[in-house]
Short mmCIF file of C-alpha atoms (C1' of nucleotides) in Angstrom, two decimals:
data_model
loop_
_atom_site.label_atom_id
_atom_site.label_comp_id
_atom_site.label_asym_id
_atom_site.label_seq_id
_atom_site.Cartn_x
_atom_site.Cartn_y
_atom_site.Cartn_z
CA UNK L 210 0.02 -23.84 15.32
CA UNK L 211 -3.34 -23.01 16.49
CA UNK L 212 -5.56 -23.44 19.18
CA UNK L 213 -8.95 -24.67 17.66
CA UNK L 214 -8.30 -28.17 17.06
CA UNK L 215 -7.32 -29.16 20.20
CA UNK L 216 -10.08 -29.95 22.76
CA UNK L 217 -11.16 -27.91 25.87
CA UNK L 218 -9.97 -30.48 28.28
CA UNK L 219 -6.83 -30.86 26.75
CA UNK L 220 -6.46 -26.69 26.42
CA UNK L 221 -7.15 -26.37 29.84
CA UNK L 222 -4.90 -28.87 31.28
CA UNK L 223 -1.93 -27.31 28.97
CA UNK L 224 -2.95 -24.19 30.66
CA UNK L 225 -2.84 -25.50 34.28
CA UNK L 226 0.83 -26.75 32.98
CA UNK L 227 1.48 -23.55 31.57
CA UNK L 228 0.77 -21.82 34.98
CA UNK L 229 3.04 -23.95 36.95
CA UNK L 230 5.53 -24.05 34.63
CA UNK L 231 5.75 -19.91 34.64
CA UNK L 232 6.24 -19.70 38.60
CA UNK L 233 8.89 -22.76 38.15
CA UNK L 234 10.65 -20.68 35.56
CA UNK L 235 10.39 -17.71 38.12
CA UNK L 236 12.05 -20.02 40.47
CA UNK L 237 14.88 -20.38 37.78
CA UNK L 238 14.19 -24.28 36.78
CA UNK L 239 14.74 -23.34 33.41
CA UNK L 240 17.76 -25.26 32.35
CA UNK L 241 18.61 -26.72 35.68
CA UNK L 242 17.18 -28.64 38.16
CA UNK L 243 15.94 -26.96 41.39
CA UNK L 244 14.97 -27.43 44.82
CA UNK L 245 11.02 -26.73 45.68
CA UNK L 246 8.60 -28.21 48.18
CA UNK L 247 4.96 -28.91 46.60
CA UNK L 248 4.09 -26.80 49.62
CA UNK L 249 6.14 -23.77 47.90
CA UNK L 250 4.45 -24.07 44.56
CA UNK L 251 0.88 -24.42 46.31
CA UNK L 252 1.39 -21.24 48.45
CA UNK L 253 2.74 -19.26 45.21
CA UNK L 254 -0.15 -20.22 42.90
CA UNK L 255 -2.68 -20.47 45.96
CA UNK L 256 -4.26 -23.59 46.09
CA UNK L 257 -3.39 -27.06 48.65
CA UNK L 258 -0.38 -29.03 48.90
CA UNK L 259 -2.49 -32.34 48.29
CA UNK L 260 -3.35 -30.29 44.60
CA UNK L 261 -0.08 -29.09 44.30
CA UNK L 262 1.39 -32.82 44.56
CA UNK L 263 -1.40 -33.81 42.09
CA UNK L 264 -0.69 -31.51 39.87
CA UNK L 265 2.48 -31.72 39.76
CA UNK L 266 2.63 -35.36 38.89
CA UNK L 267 0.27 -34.61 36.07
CA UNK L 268 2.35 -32.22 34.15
CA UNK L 269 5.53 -34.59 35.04
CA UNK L 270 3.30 -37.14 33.63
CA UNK L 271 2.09 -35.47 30.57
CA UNK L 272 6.58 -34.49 30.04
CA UNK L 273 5.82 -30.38 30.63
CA UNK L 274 8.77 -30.97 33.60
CA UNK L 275 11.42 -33.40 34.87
CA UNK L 276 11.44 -34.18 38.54
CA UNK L 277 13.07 -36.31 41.16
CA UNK L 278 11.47 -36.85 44.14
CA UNK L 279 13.04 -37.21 48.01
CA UNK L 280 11.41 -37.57 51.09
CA UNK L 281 13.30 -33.91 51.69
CA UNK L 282 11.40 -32.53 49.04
CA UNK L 283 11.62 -32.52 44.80
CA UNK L 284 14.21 -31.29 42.35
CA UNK L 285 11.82 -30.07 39.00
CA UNK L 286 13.39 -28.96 36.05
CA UNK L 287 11.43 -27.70 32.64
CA UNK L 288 11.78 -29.73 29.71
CA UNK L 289 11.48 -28.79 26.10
CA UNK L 290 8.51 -29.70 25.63
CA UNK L 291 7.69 -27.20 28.63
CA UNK L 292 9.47 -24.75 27.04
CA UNK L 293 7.48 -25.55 23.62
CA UNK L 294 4.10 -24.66 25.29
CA UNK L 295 5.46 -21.79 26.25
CA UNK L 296 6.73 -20.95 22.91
CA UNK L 297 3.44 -21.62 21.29
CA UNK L 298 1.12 -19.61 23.46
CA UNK L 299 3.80 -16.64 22.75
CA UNK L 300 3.76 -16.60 19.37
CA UNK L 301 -0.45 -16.84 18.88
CA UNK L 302 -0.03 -14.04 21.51
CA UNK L 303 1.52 -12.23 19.26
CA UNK L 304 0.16 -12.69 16.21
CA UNK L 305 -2.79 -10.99 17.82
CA UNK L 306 -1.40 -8.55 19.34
CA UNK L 307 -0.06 -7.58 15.45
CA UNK L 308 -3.12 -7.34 14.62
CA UNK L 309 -4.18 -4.63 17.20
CA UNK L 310 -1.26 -2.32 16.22
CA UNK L 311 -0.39 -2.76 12.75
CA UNK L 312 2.79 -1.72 11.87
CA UNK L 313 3.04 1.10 8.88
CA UNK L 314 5.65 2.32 6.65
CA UNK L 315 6.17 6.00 5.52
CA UNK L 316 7.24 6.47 2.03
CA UNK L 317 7.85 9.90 0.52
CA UNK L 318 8.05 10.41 -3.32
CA UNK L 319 7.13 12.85 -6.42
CA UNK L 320 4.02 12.69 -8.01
CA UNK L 321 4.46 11.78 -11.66
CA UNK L 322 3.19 11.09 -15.09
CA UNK L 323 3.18 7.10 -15.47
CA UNK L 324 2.89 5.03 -19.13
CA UNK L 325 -0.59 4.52 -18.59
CA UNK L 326 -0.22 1.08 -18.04
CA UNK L 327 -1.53 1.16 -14.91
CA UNK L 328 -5.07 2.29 -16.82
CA UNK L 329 -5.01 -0.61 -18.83
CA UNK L 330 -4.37 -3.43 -16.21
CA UNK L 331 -6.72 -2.13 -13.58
CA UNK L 332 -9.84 -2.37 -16.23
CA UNK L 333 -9.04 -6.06 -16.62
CA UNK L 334 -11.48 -7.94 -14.75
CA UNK L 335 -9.45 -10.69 -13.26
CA UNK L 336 -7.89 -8.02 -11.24
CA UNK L 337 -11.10 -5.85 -10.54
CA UNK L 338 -12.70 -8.42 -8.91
CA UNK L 339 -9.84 -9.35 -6.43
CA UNK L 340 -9.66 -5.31 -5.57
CA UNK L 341 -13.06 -5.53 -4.59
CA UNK L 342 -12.64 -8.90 -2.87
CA UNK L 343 -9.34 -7.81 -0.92
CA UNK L 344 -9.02 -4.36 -0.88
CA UNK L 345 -13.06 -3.20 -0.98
CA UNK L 346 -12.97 -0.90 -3.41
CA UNK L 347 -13.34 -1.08 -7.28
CA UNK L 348 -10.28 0.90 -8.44
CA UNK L 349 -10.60 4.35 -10.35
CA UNK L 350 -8.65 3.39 -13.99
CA UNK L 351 -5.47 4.97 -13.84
CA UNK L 352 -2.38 4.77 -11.20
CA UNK L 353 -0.85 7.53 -9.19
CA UNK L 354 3.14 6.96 -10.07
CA UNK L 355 5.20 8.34 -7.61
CA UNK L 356 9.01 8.56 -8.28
CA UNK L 357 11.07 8.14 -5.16
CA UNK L 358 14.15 10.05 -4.84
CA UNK L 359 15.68 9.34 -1.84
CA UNK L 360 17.53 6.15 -1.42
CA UNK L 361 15.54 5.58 1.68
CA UNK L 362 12.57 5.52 0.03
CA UNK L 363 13.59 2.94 -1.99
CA UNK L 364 14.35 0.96 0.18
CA UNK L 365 11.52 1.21 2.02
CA UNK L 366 9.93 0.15 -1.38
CA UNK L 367 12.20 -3.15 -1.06
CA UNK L 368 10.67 -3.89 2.64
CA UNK L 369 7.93 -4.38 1.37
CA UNK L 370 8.61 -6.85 -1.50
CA UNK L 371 9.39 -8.82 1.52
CA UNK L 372 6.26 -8.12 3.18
CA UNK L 373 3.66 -10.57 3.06
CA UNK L 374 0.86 -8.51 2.14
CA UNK L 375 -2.60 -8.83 -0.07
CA UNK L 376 -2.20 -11.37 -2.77
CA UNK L 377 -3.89 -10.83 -5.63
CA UNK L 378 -3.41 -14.14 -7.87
CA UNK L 379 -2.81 -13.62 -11.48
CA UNK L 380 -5.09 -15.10 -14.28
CA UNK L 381 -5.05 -16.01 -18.05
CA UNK L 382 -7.48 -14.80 -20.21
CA UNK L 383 -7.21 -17.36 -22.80
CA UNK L 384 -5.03 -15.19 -24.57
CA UNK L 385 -1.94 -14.56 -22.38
CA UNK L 386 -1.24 -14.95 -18.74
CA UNK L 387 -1.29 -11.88 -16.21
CA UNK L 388 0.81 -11.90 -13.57
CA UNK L 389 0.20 -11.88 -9.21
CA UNK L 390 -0.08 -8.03 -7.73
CA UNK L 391 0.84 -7.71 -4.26
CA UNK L 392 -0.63 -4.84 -2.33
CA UNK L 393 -0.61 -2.85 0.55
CA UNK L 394 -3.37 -0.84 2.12
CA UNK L 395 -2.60 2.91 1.91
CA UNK L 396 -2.62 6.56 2.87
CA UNK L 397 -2.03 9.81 1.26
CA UNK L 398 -1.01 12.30 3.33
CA UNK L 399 -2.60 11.59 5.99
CA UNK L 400 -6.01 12.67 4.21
CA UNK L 401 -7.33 9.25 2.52
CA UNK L 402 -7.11 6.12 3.91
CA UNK L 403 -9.11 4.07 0.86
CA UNK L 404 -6.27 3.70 -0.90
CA UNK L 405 -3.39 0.94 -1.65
CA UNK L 406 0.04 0.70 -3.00
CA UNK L 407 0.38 -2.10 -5.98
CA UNK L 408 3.15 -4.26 -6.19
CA UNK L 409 2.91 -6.19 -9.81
CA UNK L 410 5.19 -9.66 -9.78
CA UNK L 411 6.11 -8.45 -13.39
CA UNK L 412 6.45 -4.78 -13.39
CA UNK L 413 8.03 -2.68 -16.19
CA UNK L 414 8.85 0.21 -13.64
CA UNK L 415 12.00 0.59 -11.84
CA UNK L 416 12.80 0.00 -8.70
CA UNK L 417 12.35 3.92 -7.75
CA UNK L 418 8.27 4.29 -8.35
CA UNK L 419 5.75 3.76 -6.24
CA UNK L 420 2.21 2.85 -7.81
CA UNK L 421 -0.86 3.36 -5.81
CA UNK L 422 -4.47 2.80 -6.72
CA UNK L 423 -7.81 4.10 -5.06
CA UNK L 424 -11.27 3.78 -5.63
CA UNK L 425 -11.08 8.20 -6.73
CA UNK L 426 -9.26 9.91 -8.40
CA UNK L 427 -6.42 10.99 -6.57
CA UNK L 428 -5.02 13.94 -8.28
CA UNK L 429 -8.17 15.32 -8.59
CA UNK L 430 -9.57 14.30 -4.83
CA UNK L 431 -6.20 16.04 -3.59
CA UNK L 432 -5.50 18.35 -6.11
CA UNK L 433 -1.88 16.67 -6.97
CA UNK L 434 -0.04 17.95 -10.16
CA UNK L 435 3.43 16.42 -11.42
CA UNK L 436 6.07 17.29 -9.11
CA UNK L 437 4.22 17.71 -6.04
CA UNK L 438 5.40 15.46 -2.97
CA UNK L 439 3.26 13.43 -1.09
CA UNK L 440 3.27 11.49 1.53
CA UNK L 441 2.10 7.72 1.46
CA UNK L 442 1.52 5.79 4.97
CA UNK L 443 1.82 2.12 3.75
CA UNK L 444 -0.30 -0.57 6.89
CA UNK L 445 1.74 -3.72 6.39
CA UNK L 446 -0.97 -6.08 7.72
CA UNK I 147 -13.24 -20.88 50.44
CA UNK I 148 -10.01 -19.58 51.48
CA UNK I 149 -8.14 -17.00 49.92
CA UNK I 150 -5.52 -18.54 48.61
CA UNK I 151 -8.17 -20.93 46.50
CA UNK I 152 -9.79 -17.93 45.01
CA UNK I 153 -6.18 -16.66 43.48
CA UNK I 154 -5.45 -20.10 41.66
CA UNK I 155 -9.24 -20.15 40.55
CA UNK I 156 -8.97 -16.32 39.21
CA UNK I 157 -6.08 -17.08 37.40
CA UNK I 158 -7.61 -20.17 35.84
CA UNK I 159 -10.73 -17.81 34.93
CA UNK I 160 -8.14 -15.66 33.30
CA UNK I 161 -6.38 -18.02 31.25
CA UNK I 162 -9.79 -19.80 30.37
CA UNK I 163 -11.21 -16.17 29.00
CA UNK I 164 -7.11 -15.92 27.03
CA UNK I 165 -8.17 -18.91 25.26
CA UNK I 166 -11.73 -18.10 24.46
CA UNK I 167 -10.10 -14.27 23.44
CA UNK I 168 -7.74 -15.98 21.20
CA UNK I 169 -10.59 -18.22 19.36
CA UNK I 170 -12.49 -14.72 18.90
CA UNK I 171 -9.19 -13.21 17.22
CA UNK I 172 -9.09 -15.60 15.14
CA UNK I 173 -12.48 -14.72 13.84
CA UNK I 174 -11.02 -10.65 14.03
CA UNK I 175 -13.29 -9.61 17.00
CA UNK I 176 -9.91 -6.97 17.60
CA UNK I 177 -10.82 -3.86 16.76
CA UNK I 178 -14.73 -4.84 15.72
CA UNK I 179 -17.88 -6.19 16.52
CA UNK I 180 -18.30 -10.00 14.96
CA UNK I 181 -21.58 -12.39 14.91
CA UNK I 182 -20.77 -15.56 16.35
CA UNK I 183 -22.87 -17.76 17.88
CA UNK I 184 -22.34 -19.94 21.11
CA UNK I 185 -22.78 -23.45 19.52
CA UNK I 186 -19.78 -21.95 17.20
CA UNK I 187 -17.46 -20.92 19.97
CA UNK I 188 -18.46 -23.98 21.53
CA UNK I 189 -17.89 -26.32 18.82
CA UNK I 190 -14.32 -24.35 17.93
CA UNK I 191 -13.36 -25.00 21.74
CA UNK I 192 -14.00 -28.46 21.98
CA UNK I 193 -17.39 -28.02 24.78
CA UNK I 194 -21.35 -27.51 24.89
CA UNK I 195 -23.11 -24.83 24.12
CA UNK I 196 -24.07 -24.48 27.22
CA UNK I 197 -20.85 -23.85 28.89
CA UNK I 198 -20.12 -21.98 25.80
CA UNK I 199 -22.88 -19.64 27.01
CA UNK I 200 -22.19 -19.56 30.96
CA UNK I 201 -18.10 -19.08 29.72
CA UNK I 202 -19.07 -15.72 27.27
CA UNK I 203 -21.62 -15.12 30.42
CA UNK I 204 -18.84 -14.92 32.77
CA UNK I 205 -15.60 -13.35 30.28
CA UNK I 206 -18.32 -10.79 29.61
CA UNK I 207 -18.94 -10.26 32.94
CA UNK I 208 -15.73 -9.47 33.92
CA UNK I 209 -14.72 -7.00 31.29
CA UNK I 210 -12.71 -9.34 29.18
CA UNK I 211 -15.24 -9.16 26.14
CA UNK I 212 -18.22 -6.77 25.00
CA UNK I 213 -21.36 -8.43 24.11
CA UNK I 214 -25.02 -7.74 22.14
CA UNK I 215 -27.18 -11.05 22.87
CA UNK I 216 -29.91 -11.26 20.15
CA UNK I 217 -32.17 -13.95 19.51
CA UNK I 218 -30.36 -14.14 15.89
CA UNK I 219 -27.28 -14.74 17.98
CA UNK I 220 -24.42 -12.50 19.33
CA UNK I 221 -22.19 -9.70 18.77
CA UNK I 222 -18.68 -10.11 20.30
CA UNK I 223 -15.82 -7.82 20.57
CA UNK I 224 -12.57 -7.61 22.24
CA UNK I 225 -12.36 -4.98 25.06
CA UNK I 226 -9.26 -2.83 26.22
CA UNK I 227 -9.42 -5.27 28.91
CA UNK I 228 -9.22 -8.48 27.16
CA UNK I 229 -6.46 -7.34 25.12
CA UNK I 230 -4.58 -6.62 28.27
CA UNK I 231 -4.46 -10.05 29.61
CA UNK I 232 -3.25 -10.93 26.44
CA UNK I 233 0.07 -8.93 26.16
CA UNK I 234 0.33 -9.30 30.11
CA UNK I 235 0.61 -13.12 29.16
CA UNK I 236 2.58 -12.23 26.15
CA UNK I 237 5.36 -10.20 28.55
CA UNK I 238 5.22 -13.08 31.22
CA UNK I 239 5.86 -15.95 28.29
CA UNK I 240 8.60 -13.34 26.84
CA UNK I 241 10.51 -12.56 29.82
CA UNK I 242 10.89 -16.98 30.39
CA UNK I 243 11.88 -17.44 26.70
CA UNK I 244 14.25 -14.57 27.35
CA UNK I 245 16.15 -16.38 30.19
CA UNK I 246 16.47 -19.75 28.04
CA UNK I 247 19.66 -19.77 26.82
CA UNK I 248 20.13 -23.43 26.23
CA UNK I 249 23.72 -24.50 23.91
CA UNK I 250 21.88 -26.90 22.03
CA UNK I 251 18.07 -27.44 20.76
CA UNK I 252 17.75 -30.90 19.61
CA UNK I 253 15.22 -30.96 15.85
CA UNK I 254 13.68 -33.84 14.05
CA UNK I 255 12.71 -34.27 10.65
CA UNK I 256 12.43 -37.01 8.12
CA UNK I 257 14.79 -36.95 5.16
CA UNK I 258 12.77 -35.34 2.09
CA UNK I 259 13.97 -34.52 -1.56
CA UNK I 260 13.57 -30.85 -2.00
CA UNK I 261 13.08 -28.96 -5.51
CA UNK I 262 16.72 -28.21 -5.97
CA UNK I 263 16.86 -24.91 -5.16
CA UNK I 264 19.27 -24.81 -2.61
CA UNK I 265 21.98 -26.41 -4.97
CA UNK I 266 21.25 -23.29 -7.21
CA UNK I 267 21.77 -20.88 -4.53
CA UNK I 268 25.01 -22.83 -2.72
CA UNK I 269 26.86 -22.61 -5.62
CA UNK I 270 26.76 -18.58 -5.80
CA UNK I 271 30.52 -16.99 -4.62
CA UNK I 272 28.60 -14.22 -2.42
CA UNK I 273 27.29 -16.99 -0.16
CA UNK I 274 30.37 -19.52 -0.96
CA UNK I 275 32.53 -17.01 0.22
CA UNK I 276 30.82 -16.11 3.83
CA UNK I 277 30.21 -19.93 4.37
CA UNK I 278 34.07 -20.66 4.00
CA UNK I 279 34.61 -17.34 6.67
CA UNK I 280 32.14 -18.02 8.70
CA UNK I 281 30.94 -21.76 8.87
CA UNK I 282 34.61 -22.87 8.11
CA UNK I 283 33.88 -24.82 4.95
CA UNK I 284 32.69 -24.73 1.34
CA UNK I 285 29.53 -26.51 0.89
CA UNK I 286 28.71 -29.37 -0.94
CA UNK I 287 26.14 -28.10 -3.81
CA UNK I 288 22.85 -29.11 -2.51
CA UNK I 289 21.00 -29.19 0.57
CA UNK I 290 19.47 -31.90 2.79
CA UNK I 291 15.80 -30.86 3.38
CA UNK I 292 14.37 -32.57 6.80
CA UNK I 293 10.00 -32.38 6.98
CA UNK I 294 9.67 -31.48 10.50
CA UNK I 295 6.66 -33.81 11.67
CA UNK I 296 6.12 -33.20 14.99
CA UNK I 297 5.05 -29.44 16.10
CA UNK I 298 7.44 -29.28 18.90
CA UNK I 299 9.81 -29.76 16.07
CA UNK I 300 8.13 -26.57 14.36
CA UNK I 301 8.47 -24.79 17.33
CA UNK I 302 11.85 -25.44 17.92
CA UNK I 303 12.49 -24.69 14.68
CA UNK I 304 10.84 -21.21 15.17
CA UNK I 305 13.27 -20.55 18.70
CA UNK I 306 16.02 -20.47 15.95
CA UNK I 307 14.20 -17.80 14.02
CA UNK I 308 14.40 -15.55 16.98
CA UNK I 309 18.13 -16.62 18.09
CA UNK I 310 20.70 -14.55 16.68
CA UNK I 311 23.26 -17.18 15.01
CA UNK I 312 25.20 -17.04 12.30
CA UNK I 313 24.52 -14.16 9.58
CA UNK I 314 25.59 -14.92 6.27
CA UNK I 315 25.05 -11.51 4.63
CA UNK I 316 22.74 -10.97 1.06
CA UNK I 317 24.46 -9.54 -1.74
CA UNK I 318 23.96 -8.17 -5.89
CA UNK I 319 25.46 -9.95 -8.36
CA UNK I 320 24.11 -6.54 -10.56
CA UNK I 321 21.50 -8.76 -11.89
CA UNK I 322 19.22 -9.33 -8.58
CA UNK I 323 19.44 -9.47 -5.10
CA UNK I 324 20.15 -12.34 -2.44
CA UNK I 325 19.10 -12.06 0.89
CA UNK I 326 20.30 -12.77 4.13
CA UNK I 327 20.73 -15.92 5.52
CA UNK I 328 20.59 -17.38 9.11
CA UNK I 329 22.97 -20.05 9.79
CA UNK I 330 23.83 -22.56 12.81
CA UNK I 331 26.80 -24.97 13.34
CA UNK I 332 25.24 -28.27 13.89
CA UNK I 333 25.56 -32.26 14.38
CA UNK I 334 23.48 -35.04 12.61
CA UNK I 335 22.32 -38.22 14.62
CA UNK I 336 25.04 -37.34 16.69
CA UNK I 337 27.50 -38.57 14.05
CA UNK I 338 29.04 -35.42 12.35
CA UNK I 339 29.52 -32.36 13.64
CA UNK I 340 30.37 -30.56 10.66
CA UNK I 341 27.00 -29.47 9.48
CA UNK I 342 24.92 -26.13 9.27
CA UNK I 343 21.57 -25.53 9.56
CA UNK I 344 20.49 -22.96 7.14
CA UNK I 345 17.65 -20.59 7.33
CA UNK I 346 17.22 -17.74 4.11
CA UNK I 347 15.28 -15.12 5.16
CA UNK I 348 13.25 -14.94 1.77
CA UNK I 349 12.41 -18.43 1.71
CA UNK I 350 10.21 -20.48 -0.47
CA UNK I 351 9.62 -23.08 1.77
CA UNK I 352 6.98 -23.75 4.75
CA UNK I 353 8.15 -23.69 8.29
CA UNK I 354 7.93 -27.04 8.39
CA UNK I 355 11.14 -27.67 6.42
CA UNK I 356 14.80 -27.29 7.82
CA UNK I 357 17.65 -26.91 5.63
CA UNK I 358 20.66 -28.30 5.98
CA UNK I 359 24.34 -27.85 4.35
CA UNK I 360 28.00 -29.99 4.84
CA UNK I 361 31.25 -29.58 3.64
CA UNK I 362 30.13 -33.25 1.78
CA UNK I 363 27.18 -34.83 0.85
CA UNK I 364 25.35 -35.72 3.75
CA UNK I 365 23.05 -38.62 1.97
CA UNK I 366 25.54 -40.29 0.95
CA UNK I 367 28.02 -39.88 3.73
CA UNK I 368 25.63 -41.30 6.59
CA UNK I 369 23.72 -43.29 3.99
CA UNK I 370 20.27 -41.51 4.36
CA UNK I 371 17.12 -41.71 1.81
CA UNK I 372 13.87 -40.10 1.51
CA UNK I 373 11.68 -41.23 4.81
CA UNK I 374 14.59 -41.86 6.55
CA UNK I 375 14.46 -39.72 10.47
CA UNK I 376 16.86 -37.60 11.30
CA UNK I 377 18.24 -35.89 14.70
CA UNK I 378 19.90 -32.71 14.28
CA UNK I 379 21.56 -31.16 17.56
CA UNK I 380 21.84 -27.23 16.77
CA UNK I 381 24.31 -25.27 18.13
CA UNK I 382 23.16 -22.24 19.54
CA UNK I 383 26.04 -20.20 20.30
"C1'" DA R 145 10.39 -31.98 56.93
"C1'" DT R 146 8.67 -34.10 52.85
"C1'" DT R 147 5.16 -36.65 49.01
"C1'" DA R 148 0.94 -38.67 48.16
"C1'" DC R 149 -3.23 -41.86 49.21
"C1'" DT R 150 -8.30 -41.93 50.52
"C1'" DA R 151 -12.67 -40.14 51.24
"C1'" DT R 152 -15.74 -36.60 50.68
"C1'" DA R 153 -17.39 -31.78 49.99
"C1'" DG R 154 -18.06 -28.80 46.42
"C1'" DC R 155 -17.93 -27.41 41.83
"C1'" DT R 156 -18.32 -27.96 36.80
"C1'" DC R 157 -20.49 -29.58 32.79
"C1'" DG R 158 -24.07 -30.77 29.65
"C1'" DA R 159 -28.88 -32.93 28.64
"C1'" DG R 160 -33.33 -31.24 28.72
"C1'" DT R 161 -35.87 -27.46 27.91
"C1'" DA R 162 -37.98 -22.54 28.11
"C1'" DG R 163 -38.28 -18.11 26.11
"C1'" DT S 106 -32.52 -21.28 14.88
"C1'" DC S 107 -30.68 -18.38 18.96
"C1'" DT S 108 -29.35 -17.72 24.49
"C1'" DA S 109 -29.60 -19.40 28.84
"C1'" DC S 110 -31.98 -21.75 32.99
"C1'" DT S 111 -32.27 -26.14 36.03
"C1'" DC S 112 -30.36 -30.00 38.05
"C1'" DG S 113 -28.09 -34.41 38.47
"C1'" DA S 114 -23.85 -37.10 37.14
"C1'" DG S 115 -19.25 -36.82 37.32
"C1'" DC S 116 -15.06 -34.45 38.14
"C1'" DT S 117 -11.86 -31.73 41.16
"C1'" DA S 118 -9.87 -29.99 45.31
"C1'" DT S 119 -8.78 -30.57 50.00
"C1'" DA S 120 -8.86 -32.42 54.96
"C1'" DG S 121 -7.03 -36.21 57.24
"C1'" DT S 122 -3.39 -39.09 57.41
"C1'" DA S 123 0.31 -42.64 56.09
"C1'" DA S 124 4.91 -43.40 54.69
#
DNA sequence: ATTACTATAGCTCGAGTAG
DNA sequence: TCTACTCGAGCTATAGTAA
C-alpha cells in the first residue's frame, strides 16, 4: 500500500475526497445516511456552494460516498471504499510515525561465559559481510552471553522472536549450510549504543540467554566480569 | 479572495506537503538529512520538475521541511513541523476509524491452493479444543486460502487486524509453542454461515491471503476450485 | 430552501531556458 | 547534471442564474 505509484492528479483528488469525507464523518455519515446542504459542507471546509456541489458529485462519482439528492437538500453517507482511503492514509501515517519513535525493549540478564561458538560463527564471512551491510559494524569475534533469570526477561526474549527485525540470510559454504540470524540493534547500559542482540534461526542456547555482538569488546570496553548484571536496551525497528 | 477560500486552499497546501512528507519518509528523511533531487521527487509523485521545485519551494517555506539547495542537488529533512501534520492527520483518520463500528465488512478473494499448512495446524487439540468453545464447531482439516486482489480487499482485511474478534489462545504441547490466533464468524457468497475467518498471529503468509475454516469442506461443499471468486461477509461482533 | 449549469476570472502546471 | 525563473495553455473555482 503505498503512495508512489499512483499519480499526482489522482493523489490529489483522493485527498480532496479525503477532506470531505473527514468533516462528513464529523457530521456522523459514517454508517448512516445524513442530512447536509452543499451549502453546509462549503461553509465548513471554506470554499463556494457551486464547488461544494462539484465536488461533491466527484467523490460520489469516483464511489468515496453514497448520496441521494432532493430539491430539500442531500442525504450522503460514506461508503467502504471511503472508509478504505481513510484506512490507507492511517496506516502509511503510521508507519512513519514508527519510525520517528522507535519502540525499545529492556532486557536485564547476567553476564556469562558462552561455548565460544559465538567466536567461531561471527569470523565466517557470509555473516561478516551482512553485519557490516545491516548493522555497520564488523563484529569483534566473540559474543557477550547473558543468562536471563527472571521469567520476564525471557519473555521479553520471546517478543522479539516475533519481532520483525534485521535479517541476516544464511549461506552455504559448499560444505554445509548456515543458518538466518535475526538481530536487533542494541544498548548496554545505557553506555554503548553500537551494539546488537543476535537471534540465530538454529541456536544451541536455551531459551534463557541473550547473545549480543559489537564491533569492541564489550567486557573489556565496560569492564564486565561473569556475574555482573547489565542492562541491554533492545530498538525493535 | 475571501477568507473562507484561503482555509480550503491552506488545507489543500497541507495535505499536498503530507504527501510530498510521506514520499521523503519513504526515502528516511525522519530523523536525517537525505540527497534527493527534484526530478526524483517529481518523477516519484507523478509531476514536473518544475512543480517539483515550486512544491519543495513552498513546503519549505512554510516550515514543513528543511532544505540545503546545491547545484549537485538537495538536502531534505523532515522538520518538527512536518512531522506534526502528520500525526495531526494520523489522530483525525484515528478518531473516524474509531467511530466505525460496522456488523459486517464484506472481503473478496479468489480461491487459491495454499501449502498445507493450515491442515497441519487445525488438526492440533489446543486449537481443536478453543474452536469447538468458541467458534461452535470442530474444523474440517484444512483451510480455504482466498488471494485478496483488490487493495480495498487488503485493507479490509487489515480493519480485522485491529478489531478485537475472536481469540483463540496459543498453547505448548512441551515441544514448541503455538501462537494466538484471531478468529471471526463468517458467511461465504452469502450461502453458509457457518464459516470462520482465521488470522494466526505468527503467520507465514502475506497480507494478501485470508484464511478460512468450516465445520466441512468448503470446496467441495459450494463446489469451488482454484480461480474461482469468492465473497466472504465477516462478522464483526 | 435546495442542486447544479454556464461563463469567466484566476490560478496552476510544465516547456523552454538561465544560472 | 542540478534548481528555479518566465509565461502561455489549460484547468479550477465562483458569480450569476435556472430548475
Amino acid at each position: 500500500m503505498t503512495v508512489s505509484h499512483s499519480k499526482w492528479k489522482s493523489m490529489k483528488e483522493e485527498l480532496e475526497a479525503l477532506l470531505v469525507i473527514l468533516v462528513l464523518a464529523r457530521f456522523g455519515a459514517v454508517n448512516r445516511y445524513i442530512r447536509i446542504s452543499t451549502r453546509k459542507i462549503a461553509n465548513v471546509l471554506g470554499f463556494s456552494q457551486q464547488s461544494s456541489s462539484r465536488i461533491m458529485r466527484k467523490i460520489a462519482e469516483r464511489g468515496y460516498i453514497s448520496r441521494k439528492v432532493t430539491p430539500k437538500g442531500e442525504e450522503v453517507k460514506i461508503t467502504e471504499k471511503g472508509l478504505s482511503i481513510i484506512l490507507k492514509y492511517y496506516e502509511e501515517l503510521g508507519r512513519v510515525l514508527k519510525t520517528v519513535s522507535p519502540e525499545t525493549i529492556v532486557i536485564r540478564g547476567i553476564v556469562t561465559t558462552g561455548l565460544g561458538e559465538g567466536r567461531y560463527y561471527l569470523m565466517l564471512n557470509g555473516y561478516i559481510k551482512q553485519f557490516r551491510e545491516k548493522l555497520g559494524f564488523k563484529p569483534y569475534p566473540g559474543t557477550l552471553n547473558l543468562k536471563l533469570k527472571n521469567l520476564e526477561d525471557v519473555v521479553k526474549k520471546a517478543r522479539l522472536l516475533k519481532t520483525p527485525g534485521i535479517i541476516i540470510e544464511g549461506f552455504s559454504n559448499g560444505i554445509r549450510t548456515y543458518g538466518r540470524v535475526k538481530a536487533f540493534k542494541a544498548r548496554i547500559n545505557d553506555l554503548t549504543d553500537d551494539v546488537a542482540v543476535v537471534l540465530p534461526e538454529r541456536t544451541s542456547h536455551g531459551f534463557d540467554i541473550l547473545e549480543i555482538i559489537a564491533p569492541f569488546n564489550i567486557r573489556e570496553r565496560l569492564g564486565l566480569k561473569d556475574g555482573d548484571e547489565v542492562t541491554v536496551t533492545v530498538y525493535l525497528q
